Tab-separated table of C-alpha atoms and ligand atoms in Angstrom:
chain	number	residue	atom	x	y	z
A	261	UNK	CA	10.697	-30.941	8.983
A	262	UNK	CA	6.893	-30.869	9.094
A	263	UNK	CA	4.791	-29.608	6.160
A	264	UNK	CA	4.885	-25.811	5.955
A	265	UNK	CA	1.503	-24.201	6.599
A	266	UNK	CA	-0.013	-22.401	3.622
A	267	UNK	CA	-2.172	-19.270	3.648
A	268	UNK	CA	-5.946	-19.780	3.763
A	269	UNK	CA	-7.400	-20.128	0.245
A	270	UNK	CA	-8.426	-16.807	-1.243
A	271	UNK	CA	-6.314	-14.795	1.227
A	272	UNK	CA	-3.353	-13.129	-0.444
A	273	UNK	CA	-0.035	-12.192	1.064
A	274	UNK	CA	1.201	-8.797	0.005
A	275	UNK	CA	4.861	-9.012	-0.918
A	276	UNK	CA	7.358	-6.316	0.088
A	277	UNK	CA	7.752	-5.395	-3.601
A	278	UNK	CA	3.971	-4.823	-3.837
A	279	UNK	CA	3.353	-2.650	-0.811
A	280	UNK	CA	4.720	0.592	-2.326
A	281	UNK	CA	1.937	0.408	-4.947
A	282	UNK	CA	-0.651	0.089	-2.205
A	283	UNK	CA	0.823	2.915	-0.205
A	284	UNK	CA	0.836	5.134	-3.276
A	285	UNK	CA	-2.756	4.257	-4.164
A	286	UNK	CA	-3.873	4.916	-0.617
A	287	UNK	CA	-1.969	8.198	-0.534
A	288	UNK	CA	-3.600	9.491	-3.713
A	289	UNK	CA	-7.059	8.407	-2.523
A	290	UNK	CA	-6.492	10.063	0.851
A	291	UNK	CA	-5.512	13.321	-0.843
A	292	UNK	CA	-8.551	13.330	-3.132
A	293	UNK	CA	-10.934	12.503	-0.263
A	294	UNK	CA	-9.373	15.251	1.789
A	295	UNK	CA	-9.939	17.709	-1.034
A	296	UNK	CA	-13.699	17.045	-0.790
A	297	UNK	CA	-13.849	17.287	3.002
A	298	UNK	CA	-14.339	13.579	3.777
A	299	UNK	CA	-13.030	12.305	7.112
A	300	UNK	CA	-11.584	8.895	7.795
A	301	UNK	CA	-13.126	6.414	10.232
A	302	UNK	CA	-11.630	3.107	11.351
A	303	UNK	CA	-14.125	0.450	12.242
A	304	UNK	CA	-13.983	-3.102	13.647
A	305	UNK	CA	-13.496	-6.062	11.337
A	306	UNK	CA	-15.940	-8.061	13.456
A	307	UNK	CA	-19.582	-7.179	13.917
A	308	UNK	CA	-22.642	-8.999	15.196
A	309	UNK	CA	-24.017	-11.262	12.475
A	310	UNK	CA	-27.433	-9.696	12.937
A	311	UNK	CA	-26.126	-6.381	11.575
A	312	UNK	CA	-25.413	-7.845	8.140
A	313	UNK	CA	-28.600	-9.910	8.039
A	314	UNK	CA	-30.663	-6.811	8.690
A	315	UNK	CA	-28.828	-4.496	6.300
A	316	UNK	CA	-27.455	-6.461	3.341
A	317	UNK	CA	-30.576	-8.663	3.350
A	318	UNK	CA	-31.407	-12.297	4.163
A	319	UNK	CA	-31.875	-13.364	0.536
A	320	UNK	CA	-28.601	-12.116	-0.895
A	321	UNK	CA	-25.546	-14.091	-1.986
A	322	UNK	CA	-23.463	-12.412	0.693
A	323	UNK	CA	-25.693	-13.327	3.621
A	324	UNK	CA	-26.837	-16.699	2.286
A	325	UNK	CA	-23.485	-18.146	1.389
A	326	UNK	CA	-20.495	-15.850	1.651
A	327	UNK	CA	-20.119	-14.672	5.230
A	328	UNK	CA	-17.433	-15.836	7.623
A	329	UNK	CA	-19.688	-16.400	10.597
A	330	UNK	CA	-18.796	-18.095	13.854
A	331	UNK	CA	-19.763	-18.240	17.482
A	332	UNK	CA	-17.327	-16.619	19.844
A	333	UNK	CA	-16.518	-18.010	23.259
A	334	UNK	CA	-19.657	-16.462	24.739
A	335	UNK	CA	-21.856	-18.141	22.157
A	336	UNK	CA	-22.527	-14.887	20.322
A	337	UNK	CA	-22.756	-15.075	16.519
A	338	UNK	CA	-20.156	-12.773	14.959
A	339	UNK	CA	-19.198	-12.163	11.337
A	340	UNK	CA	-16.056	-10.843	9.662
A	341	UNK	CA	-17.337	-7.804	7.799
A	342	UNK	CA	-18.170	-8.597	4.151
A	343	UNK	CA	-18.487	-4.857	3.416
A	344	UNK	CA	-18.193	-1.548	5.235
A	345	UNK	CA	-21.499	0.285	4.896
A	346	UNK	CA	-23.385	-1.680	7.564
A	347	UNK	CA	-20.646	-1.135	10.162
A	348	UNK	CA	-20.419	2.549	9.301
A	349	UNK	CA	-24.162	2.993	9.837
A	350	UNK	CA	-24.009	0.964	13.056
A	351	UNK	CA	-21.184	3.156	14.372
A	352	UNK	CA	-22.905	6.357	13.264
A	353	UNK	CA	-26.076	5.480	15.146
A	354	UNK	CA	-24.165	4.315	18.203
A	355	UNK	CA	-22.061	7.485	18.466
A	356	UNK	CA	-24.525	10.063	17.196
A	357	UNK	CA	-22.411	10.922	14.122
A	358	UNK	CA	-25.507	11.590	12.037
A	359	UNK	CA	-26.833	14.292	14.357
A	360	UNK	CA	-24.475	16.596	12.545
A	361	UNK	CA	-25.950	17.074	9.079
A	362	UNK	CA	-23.761	16.616	6.041
A	363	UNK	CA	-21.477	13.945	7.464
A	364	UNK	CA	-18.896	12.815	4.937
A	365	UNK	CA	-16.904	9.738	5.933
A	366	UNK	CA	-14.532	7.206	4.401
A	367	UNK	CA	-12.743	4.046	5.436
A	368	UNK	CA	-10.167	1.667	4.074
A	369	UNK	CA	-9.554	-1.925	4.972
A	370	UNK	CA	-10.033	-5.624	4.408
A	371	UNK	CA	-13.427	-7.217	3.802
A	372	UNK	CA	-14.179	-10.946	3.828
A	373	UNK	CA	-16.436	-12.966	1.547
A	374	UNK	CA	-16.351	-16.709	1.035
A	375	UNK	CA	-16.628	-16.526	-2.754
A	376	UNK	CA	-14.934	-18.829	-5.254
A	377	UNK	CA	-11.462	-17.296	-5.634
A	378	UNK	CA	-10.360	-16.305	-9.117
A	379	UNK	CA	-8.542	-13.388	-10.683
A	380	UNK	CA	-9.927	-10.182	-9.154
A	381	UNK	CA	-11.986	-12.090	-6.606
A	382	UNK	CA	-10.564	-12.957	-3.227
A	383	UNK	CA	-11.902	-14.049	0.121
A	384	UNK	CA	-10.025	-11.259	1.822
A	385	UNK	CA	-9.973	-8.131	-0.319
A	386	UNK	CA	-9.637	-4.415	0.317
A	387	UNK	CA	-12.069	-1.594	-0.181
A	388	UNK	CA	-11.989	2.125	0.155
A	389	UNK	CA	-15.551	3.047	1.059
A	390	UNK	CA	-16.981	6.565	0.948
A	391	UNK	CA	-20.281	7.429	2.656
A	392	UNK	CA	-22.291	10.656	2.931
A	393	UNK	CA	-25.166	11.137	5.394
A	394	UNK	CA	-27.977	13.602	5.891
A	395	UNK	CA	-28.141	14.921	2.323
A	396	UNK	CA	-31.239	13.922	0.341
A	397	UNK	CA	-30.637	15.685	-2.998
A	398	UNK	CA	-28.946	14.599	-6.212
A	399	UNK	CA	-26.113	17.095	-5.587
A	400	UNK	CA	-24.375	14.698	-3.202
A	401	UNK	CA	-24.906	11.721	-5.551
A	402	UNK	CA	-23.160	13.812	-8.199
A	403	UNK	CA	-20.371	14.796	-5.809
A	404	UNK	CA	-19.553	11.172	-5.066
A	405	UNK	CA	-19.443	10.271	-8.723
A	406	UNK	CA	-17.309	13.316	-9.561
A	407	UNK	CA	-14.989	12.398	-6.699
A	408	UNK	CA	-14.538	8.894	-8.076
A	409	UNK	CA	-13.977	10.259	-11.593
A	410	UNK	CA	-11.302	12.597	-10.228
A	411	UNK	CA	-9.661	9.692	-8.483
A	412	UNK	CA	-9.453	7.769	-11.767
A	413	UNK	CA	-7.797	10.788	-13.371
A	414	UNK	CA	-5.280	11.202	-10.553
A	415	UNK	CA	-4.452	7.507	-10.557
A	416	UNK	CA	-4.315	7.236	-14.333
A	417	UNK	CA	-7.099	4.618	-14.458
A	418	UNK	CA	-8.347	4.212	-18.009
A	419	UNK	CA	-10.990	2.112	-19.720
A	420	UNK	CA	-13.675	2.378	-17.056
A	421	UNK	CA	-17.228	3.343	-17.879
A	422	UNK	CA	-19.917	4.590	-15.567
A	423	UNK	CA	-23.265	2.808	-15.476
A	424	UNK	CA	-26.205	4.360	-13.675
A	425	UNK	CA	-29.703	3.338	-12.746
A	426	UNK	CA	-32.432	4.352	-10.373
A	427	UNK	CA	-34.209	1.784	-8.222
A	428	UNK	CA	-37.014	4.120	-7.152
A	429	UNK	CA	-38.318	4.407	-3.619
A	430	UNK	CA	-39.653	1.520	-1.524
A	431	UNK	CA	-43.253	2.102	-2.696
A	432	UNK	CA	-42.145	2.011	-6.361
A	433	UNK	CA	-40.123	-1.070	-5.621
A	434	UNK	CA	-43.125	-2.760	-3.954
A	435	UNK	CA	-45.331	-2.266	-7.022
A	436	UNK	CA	-42.564	-3.358	-9.355
A	437	UNK	CA	-41.747	-6.364	-7.258
A	438	UNK	CA	-45.334	-7.533	-7.471
A	439	UNK	CA	-45.352	-7.244	-11.272
A	440	UNK	CA	-42.054	-9.060	-11.481
A	441	UNK	CA	-43.259	-11.928	-9.311
A	442	UNK	CA	-46.395	-12.229	-11.474
A	443	UNK	CA	-44.267	-12.254	-14.609
A	444	UNK	CA	-41.823	-14.903	-13.378
A	445	UNK	CA	-44.530	-17.007	-11.744
A	446	UNK	CA	-46.306	-17.247	-15.076
A	447	UNK	CA	-43.033	-18.634	-16.478
A	448	UNK	CA	-42.085	-20.792	-13.504
A	449	UNK	CA	-40.990	-23.755	-15.614
A	450	UNK	CA	-38.349	-21.685	-17.362
A	451	UNK	CA	-36.699	-20.510	-14.111
A	452	UNK	CA	-33.443	-22.026	-12.897
A	453	UNK	CA	-33.077	-23.251	-9.338
A	454	UNK	CA	-31.507	-20.050	-7.990
A	455	UNK	CA	-34.241	-17.923	-9.495
A	456	UNK	CA	-37.009	-20.114	-8.085
A	457	UNK	CA	-35.493	-19.707	-4.670
A	458	UNK	CA	-35.324	-15.942	-5.098
A	459	UNK	CA	-38.772	-15.573	-6.590
A	460	UNK	CA	-40.506	-14.726	-3.336
A	461	UNK	CA	-37.547	-13.629	-1.210
A	462	UNK	CA	-35.778	-11.252	-3.595
A	463	UNK	CA	-37.187	-11.322	-7.144
A	464	UNK	CA	-35.125	-8.298	-8.248
A	465	UNK	CA	-32.002	-10.390	-7.907
A	466	UNK	CA	-33.267	-12.710	-10.638
A	467	UNK	CA	-32.507	-9.852	-13.029
A	468	UNK	CA	-28.868	-10.124	-11.993
A	469	UNK	CA	-28.595	-13.794	-12.996
A	470	UNK	CA	-25.591	-14.605	-15.166
A	471	UNK	CA	-27.126	-17.885	-16.369
A	472	UNK	CA	-27.254	-17.668	-20.209
A	473	UNK	CA	-30.424	-19.800	-20.250
A	474	UNK	CA	-32.220	-17.090	-18.248
A	475	UNK	CA	-31.229	-14.117	-20.389
A	476	UNK	CA	-34.202	-14.190	-22.803
A	477	UNK	CA	-36.643	-14.300	-19.924
A	478	UNK	CA	-34.858	-11.449	-18.161
A	479	UNK	CA	-34.666	-9.363	-21.296
A	480	UNK	CA	-38.454	-9.427	-21.653
A	481	UNK	CA	-39.230	-8.885	-17.977
A	482	UNK	CA	-41.028	-5.693	-16.920
A	483	UNK	CA	-38.617	-2.848	-16.341
A	484	UNK	CA	-38.122	-1.093	-13.071
A	485	UNK	CA	-37.878	2.273	-14.822
A	486	UNK	CA	-41.548	2.080	-15.716
A	487	UNK	CA	-42.462	2.016	-12.014
A	488	UNK	CA	-40.291	4.824	-10.775
A	489	UNK	CA	-42.324	7.751	-9.427
A	490	UNK	CA	-42.048	11.364	-10.586
A	491	UNK	CA	-39.955	12.532	-7.629
A	492	UNK	CA	-37.383	9.796	-8.105
A	493	UNK	CA	-37.263	10.401	-11.804
A	494	UNK	CA	-36.598	14.108	-11.225
A	495	UNK	CA	-33.794	13.178	-8.799
A	496	UNK	CA	-32.267	10.889	-11.399
A	497	UNK	CA	-32.624	13.475	-14.163
A	498	UNK	CA	-30.938	16.152	-12.053
A	499	UNK	CA	-28.024	13.838	-11.330
A	500	UNK	CA	-27.605	13.078	-15.025
A	501	UNK	CA	-27.696	16.751	-15.899
A	502	UNK	CA	-24.928	17.589	-13.438
A	503	UNK	CA	-22.793	14.759	-14.761
A	504	UNK	CA	-23.314	15.903	-18.339
A	505	UNK	CA	-22.391	19.469	-17.427
A	506	UNK	CA	-19.297	18.265	-15.606
A	507	UNK	CA	-18.251	16.228	-18.638
A	508	UNK	CA	-18.586	12.787	-17.039
A	509	UNK	CA	-19.741	10.190	-19.567
A	510	UNK	CA	-22.201	7.530	-18.433
A	511	UNK	CA	-24.727	5.036	-19.688
A	512	UNK	CA	-28.066	4.344	-18.046
A	513	UNK	CA	-28.311	0.594	-17.522
A	514	UNK	CA	-31.884	-0.326	-16.560
A	515	UNK	CA	-30.682	-3.819	-15.563
A	516	UNK	CA	-28.322	-2.553	-12.880
A	517	UNK	CA	-29.818	-3.733	-9.570
A	518	UNK	CA	-26.818	-4.351	-7.214
A	519	UNK	CA	-26.398	-7.347	-4.935
A	520	UNK	CA	-27.214	-5.739	-1.594
A	521	UNK	CA	-30.759	-4.975	-0.454
A	522	UNK	CA	-30.307	-1.576	1.143
A	523	UNK	CA	-30.302	0.556	-1.999
A	524	UNK	CA	-32.987	2.901	-3.295
A	525	UNK	CA	-32.955	5.571	-6.021
A	526	UNK	CA	-29.487	6.068	-7.543
A	527	UNK	CA	-27.205	3.079	-8.044
A	528	UNK	CA	-23.991	3.130	-10.045
A	529	UNK	CA	-21.003	1.036	-11.021
A	530	UNK	CA	-17.685	1.790	-12.669
A	531	UNK	CA	-16.971	-1.144	-14.944
A	532	UNK	CA	-14.057	-2.220	-17.104
A	533	UNK	CA	-13.836	-4.882	-19.810
A	534	UNK	CA	-10.162	-5.439	-19.100
A	535	UNK	CA	-10.469	-7.643	-16.010
A	536	UNK	CA	-12.582	-10.498	-17.338
A	537	UNK	CA	-15.619	-11.489	-15.318
A	538	UNK	CA	-14.699	-9.333	-12.308
A	539	UNK	CA	-15.019	-6.027	-14.119
A	540	UNK	CA	-16.667	-3.833	-11.466
A	541	UNK	CA	-13.982	-1.739	-9.825
A	542	UNK	CA	-16.273	0.578	-7.872
A	543	UNK	CA	-19.941	0.434	-6.961
A	544	UNK	CA	-22.507	2.105	-4.771
A	545	UNK	CA	-25.664	4.088	-4.503
A	546	UNK	CA	-28.255	5.642	-2.256
A	547	UNK	CA	-29.500	3.852	0.862
A	548	UNK	CA	-31.929	6.297	2.448
A	549	UNK	CA	-33.763	3.687	4.534
A	550	UNK	CA	-30.863	1.928	6.200
A	551	UNK	CA	-30.135	4.213	9.152
A	552	UNK	CA	-33.738	4.034	10.303
A	553	UNK	CA	-33.939	0.329	9.562
A	554	UNK	CA	-31.009	-0.249	11.911
A	555	UNK	CA	-32.610	1.760	14.697
A	556	UNK	CA	-31.420	5.318	14.035
A	557	UNK	CA	-33.303	8.464	13.137
A	558	UNK	CA	-34.285	8.532	9.435
A	559	UNK	CA	-31.188	9.838	7.611
A	560	UNK	CA	-30.663	9.922	3.865
A	561	UNK	CA	-27.419	8.294	2.802
A	562	UNK	CA	-25.362	7.560	-0.269
A	563	UNK	CA	-21.949	6.008	-0.844
A	564	UNK	CA	-19.742	3.693	-2.793
A	565	UNK	CA	-16.808	1.346	-2.371
A	566	UNK	CA	-13.961	0.454	-4.688
A	567	UNK	CA	-12.082	-2.814	-4.813
A	568	UNK	CA	-8.403	-2.014	-4.454
A	569	UNK	CA	-7.093	-5.339	-5.836
A	570	UNK	CA	-9.126	-4.745	-8.987
A	571	UNK	CA	-7.994	-1.135	-9.298
A	572	UNK	CA	-4.349	-2.145	-8.995
A	573	UNK	CA	-4.831	-4.939	-11.529
A	574	UNK	CA	-6.304	-2.386	-13.907
A	575	UNK	CA	-3.414	0.007	-13.344
A	576	UNK	CA	-0.975	-2.771	-14.301
A	577	UNK	CA	2.239	-4.054	-12.781
A	578	UNK	CA	4.300	-1.082	-13.880
A	579	UNK	CA	2.145	1.425	-12.000
A	580	UNK	CA	3.694	2.840	-8.862
A	581	UNK	CA	7.154	1.641	-9.901
A	582	UNK	CA	9.762	-0.091	-7.846
A	583	UNK	CA	10.930	1.480	-4.651
A	584	UNK	CA	14.417	0.711	-3.396
A	585	UNK	CA	14.829	-0.478	0.175
A	586	UNK	CA	17.094	2.479	0.950
A	587	UNK	CA	18.999	5.431	-0.546
A	588	UNK	CA	22.187	4.775	1.395
A	589	UNK	CA	23.807	1.474	2.384
A	590	UNK	CA	26.413	1.354	5.135
A	591	UNK	CA	29.150	-1.226	4.554
A	592	UNK	CA	31.154	-2.123	7.685
A	593	UNK	CA	34.184	-4.368	7.750
A	594	UNK	CA	36.124	-5.220	10.903
A	595	UNK	CA	35.185	-5.250	14.554
A	596	UNK	CA	35.844	-1.576	15.266
A	597	UNK	CA	33.738	-0.544	12.257
A	598	UNK	CA	30.897	-2.877	13.236
A	599	UNK	CA	30.773	-1.225	16.622
A	600	UNK	CA	31.044	2.358	15.391
A	601	UNK	CA	28.761	1.972	12.333
A	602	UNK	CA	25.348	1.686	14.022
A	603	UNK	CA	26.167	4.720	16.178
A	604	UNK	CA	27.140	6.773	13.131
A	605	UNK	CA	23.949	5.613	11.381
A	606	UNK	CA	21.774	6.734	14.302
A	607	UNK	CA	23.433	10.152	14.292
A	608	UNK	CA	22.827	10.513	10.534
A	609	UNK	CA	19.170	9.482	10.784
A	610	UNK	CA	18.708	12.132	13.428
A	611	UNK	CA	20.474	14.794	11.382
A	612	UNK	CA	19.232	14.241	7.824
A	613	UNK	CA	15.474	14.590	7.302
A	614	UNK	CA	13.994	11.850	5.098
A	615	UNK	CA	17.236	9.819	5.155
A	616	UNK	CA	16.682	6.172	4.166
A	617	UNK	CA	19.748	4.371	5.449
A	618	UNK	CA	20.232	0.621	5.563
A	619	UNK	CA	23.013	-0.695	7.804
A	620	UNK	CA	24.649	-3.935	6.747
A	621	UNK	CA	24.425	-6.462	9.554
A	622	UNK	CA	25.896	-9.929	9.706
A	623	UNK	CA	29.498	-9.297	8.589
A	624	UNK	CA	31.112	-10.530	5.378
A	625	UNK	CA	33.776	-9.363	2.969
A	626	UNK	CA	33.780	-5.966	1.202
A	627	UNK	CA	32.817	-7.754	-1.987
A	628	UNK	CA	29.788	-9.553	-0.579
A	629	UNK	CA	28.621	-6.425	1.240
A	630	UNK	CA	28.880	-4.341	-1.937
A	631	UNK	CA	26.806	-6.956	-3.755
A	632	UNK	CA	24.054	-6.555	-1.177
A	633	UNK	CA	24.369	-2.767	-1.300
A	634	UNK	CA	23.828	-2.939	-5.027
A	635	UNK	CA	20.833	-5.262	-4.716
A	636	UNK	CA	19.216	-2.945	-2.160
A	637	UNK	CA	18.794	-0.334	-4.896
A	638	UNK	CA	20.640	2.290	-2.828
A	639	UNK	CA	22.277	5.208	-4.632
A	640	UNK	CA	25.276	5.497	-2.337
A	641	UNK	CA	27.389	3.129	-0.297
A	642	UNK	CA	29.163	4.420	2.796
A	643	UNK	CA	32.232	2.389	3.641
A	644	UNK	CA	33.537	2.049	7.145
A	645	UNK	CA	36.665	-0.134	7.428
A	646	UNK	CA	39.203	-0.491	10.239
A	647	UNK	CA	41.147	2.481	8.922
A	648	UNK	CA	38.093	4.789	8.636
A	649	UNK	CA	36.814	3.781	12.055
A	650	UNK	CA	40.174	4.731	13.540
A	651	UNK	CA	40.572	8.058	11.715
A	652	UNK	CA	36.947	9.264	11.967
A	653	UNK	CA	36.529	9.302	8.230
A	654	UNK	CA	34.232	7.446	5.849
A	655	UNK	CA	34.410	6.525	2.155
A	656	UNK	CA	31.507	7.290	-0.152
A	657	UNK	CA	30.865	5.349	-3.360
A	658	UNK	CA	28.123	6.109	-5.876
A	659	UNK	CA	26.346	2.877	-6.875
A	660	UNK	CA	24.123	4.094	-9.699
A	661	UNK	CA	26.170	6.843	-11.331
A	662	UNK	CA	29.692	6.986	-12.685
A	663	UNK	CA	32.302	8.345	-10.297
A	664	UNK	CA	34.922	6.943	-8.012
A	665	UNK	CA	35.102	6.578	-4.303
A	666	UNK	CA	35.765	9.703	-2.235
A	667	UNK	CA	36.570	10.217	1.411
A	668	UNK	CA	34.922	12.547	3.933
A	669	UNK	CA	35.158	13.428	7.595
A	670	UNK	CA	32.289	11.680	9.406
A	671	UNK	CA	31.310	15.073	10.813
A	672	UNK	CA	30.710	16.394	7.263
A	673	UNK	CA	28.617	13.418	6.208
A	674	UNK	CA	25.163	14.684	7.271
A	675	UNK	CA	25.532	17.862	5.200
A	676	UNK	CA	26.881	15.930	2.259
A	677	UNK	CA	23.964	13.438	2.248
A	678	UNK	CA	21.339	16.129	2.697
A	679	UNK	CA	22.762	18.058	-0.245
A	680	UNK	CA	23.439	15.134	-2.562
A	681	UNK	CA	20.272	13.140	-1.980
A	682	UNK	CA	17.531	15.326	-0.591
A	683	UNK	CA	17.997	18.890	-1.786
A	684	UNK	CA	15.252	18.520	-4.487
A	685	UNK	CA	11.476	18.637	-3.924
A	686	UNK	CA	9.963	16.119	-1.517
A	687	UNK	CA	9.093	12.790	-3.152
B	951	HAM	P1	-20.047	-4.233	-3.490
B	951	HAM	O1	-20.530	-4.038	-4.873
B	951	HAM	O2	-20.440	-5.497	-2.810
B	951	HAM	O3	-20.569	-2.983	-2.660
B	951	HAM	O4	-18.470	-4.112	-3.447
B	951	HAM	C1	-17.809	-2.945	-3.906
B	951	HAM	C2	-16.565	-3.324	-4.688
B	951	HAM	O5	-15.703	-4.160	-3.901
B	951	HAM	C3	-16.817	-4.152	-5.934
B	951	HAM	O6	-17.208	-3.337	-7.005
B	951	HAM	C4	-15.455	-4.773	-6.172
B	951	HAM	O7	-14.591	-3.852	-6.810
B	951	HAM	C5	-14.961	-5.012	-4.755
B	951	HAM	N1	-15.171	-6.434	-4.385
B	951	HAM	C6	-16.298	-7.003	-3.938
B	951	HAM	N2	-16.109	-8.315	-3.695
B	951	HAM	C7	-14.826	-8.593	-3.985
B	951	HAM	C8	-13.995	-9.769	-3.931
B	951	HAM	N3	-14.461	-10.944	-3.507
B	951	HAM	N4	-12.693	-9.669	-4.318
B	951	HAM	C9	-12.195	-8.479	-4.744
B	951	HAM	N5	-12.922	-7.345	-4.801
B	951	HAM	C10	-14.217	-7.390	-4.435
B	951	HAM	C11	-20.333	-2.786	-1.337
B	951	HAM	O8	-19.554	-3.441	-0.703
B	951	HAM	C12	-21.068	-1.607	-0.776
B	951	HAM	N6	-20.776	-1.527	0.672
B	951	HAM	C13	-20.678	-0.331	-1.483
B	951	HAM	C14	-21.358	0.879	-0.929
B	951	HAM	C15	-20.846	1.777	-0.065
B	951	HAM	N7	-22.598	1.243	-1.179
B	951	HAM	C16	-22.889	2.344	-0.492
B	951	HAM	N8	-21.815	2.669	0.190
């Protein structure tokens, strides 16, 4: 036997026991997004590399060192999407989505970044992204934050705090950038290698450095807040007021700059201390310049994305519970039963709404089949032996509750199952 092939590093397989948690999370998110009038879009995993260079920014970790980029067979440079905002803007421009004002969109799916894998950080991970277009005011910033806060409540997420900042508009940023470069240039000897590289390409990112040796220098650096113009400050104030009135706690973190270049004005992150170094479960902000920058008509925009692996880690293993493979397990012993069983099962599936019925295949004794029925988590076993197959009857045995085996006409079975298993409220 040759060596079995392993998954690519940083790419996780989702086990059958795990998927119910994902489905539940997605279901709750879908319901909340629906309640706010957001509509789902599904976008390609592959985009032209140029799209990410022009939106996320040349001098960012993502574009410099984390993208899965390759040439396709036509020699075109393509990249597996590292995030969803760029593709959403690309699609919106291409299809005229933004001509309708007040577009509210969301998407869910895998993203790819060649980062060093560790807990909460994968090379393929999943985001739910939420984007709103054509609305310039702080009301929509507030809506997005309130939506995320509601989602935490519905999911039962605890121990997350909201951090906010404003990055100002491009003119504010330009003035600030110049002061920052002057400040760091005067202290060039104290900069680490990464920061020297960023000094002229993207000096704001120096503020994001995690290097302990840089922290003193960063702490004393000029603050962006001092350069934010009156209009931006009013926008930020209005957002804070709405959040206060709505009872959403937050802290203003003047050091919050985000790792992607497209942001202006509001930026925010939901952070937890419970997941070690990878504590940001949701992040976003305003990106009013991006649509125009990518060739569309100037359109204000704001959005966020949450990391689903991190959210599930925060919710803990018990969240979402176990889901059995089936509610009913059909045991069949003998040739006649094996032939009649699948036909009976089809009839039942057609007749009983929501029925989850697993048919034993592959033969075996009563004992071994009952063992499997038990392991499946089913509540009832249906037993079809030679005798039952001949007489048109079936035995029913509860697997989880006390009670002996009973016998029914096969024609009464659909009613019996509907009543016993599914007469309560929908799951
Ligand atoms: P981001 O901060 O790069 O923003 O990613 C958003 C979230 O995705 C992070 O807060 C984190 O929860 C999750 N995440 C990122 N990288 C990884 C990884 N390697 N493994 C696991 N989870 C990860 C964006 O992507 C922006 N597109 C958000 C946005 C939407 N801004 C405006 N609209």
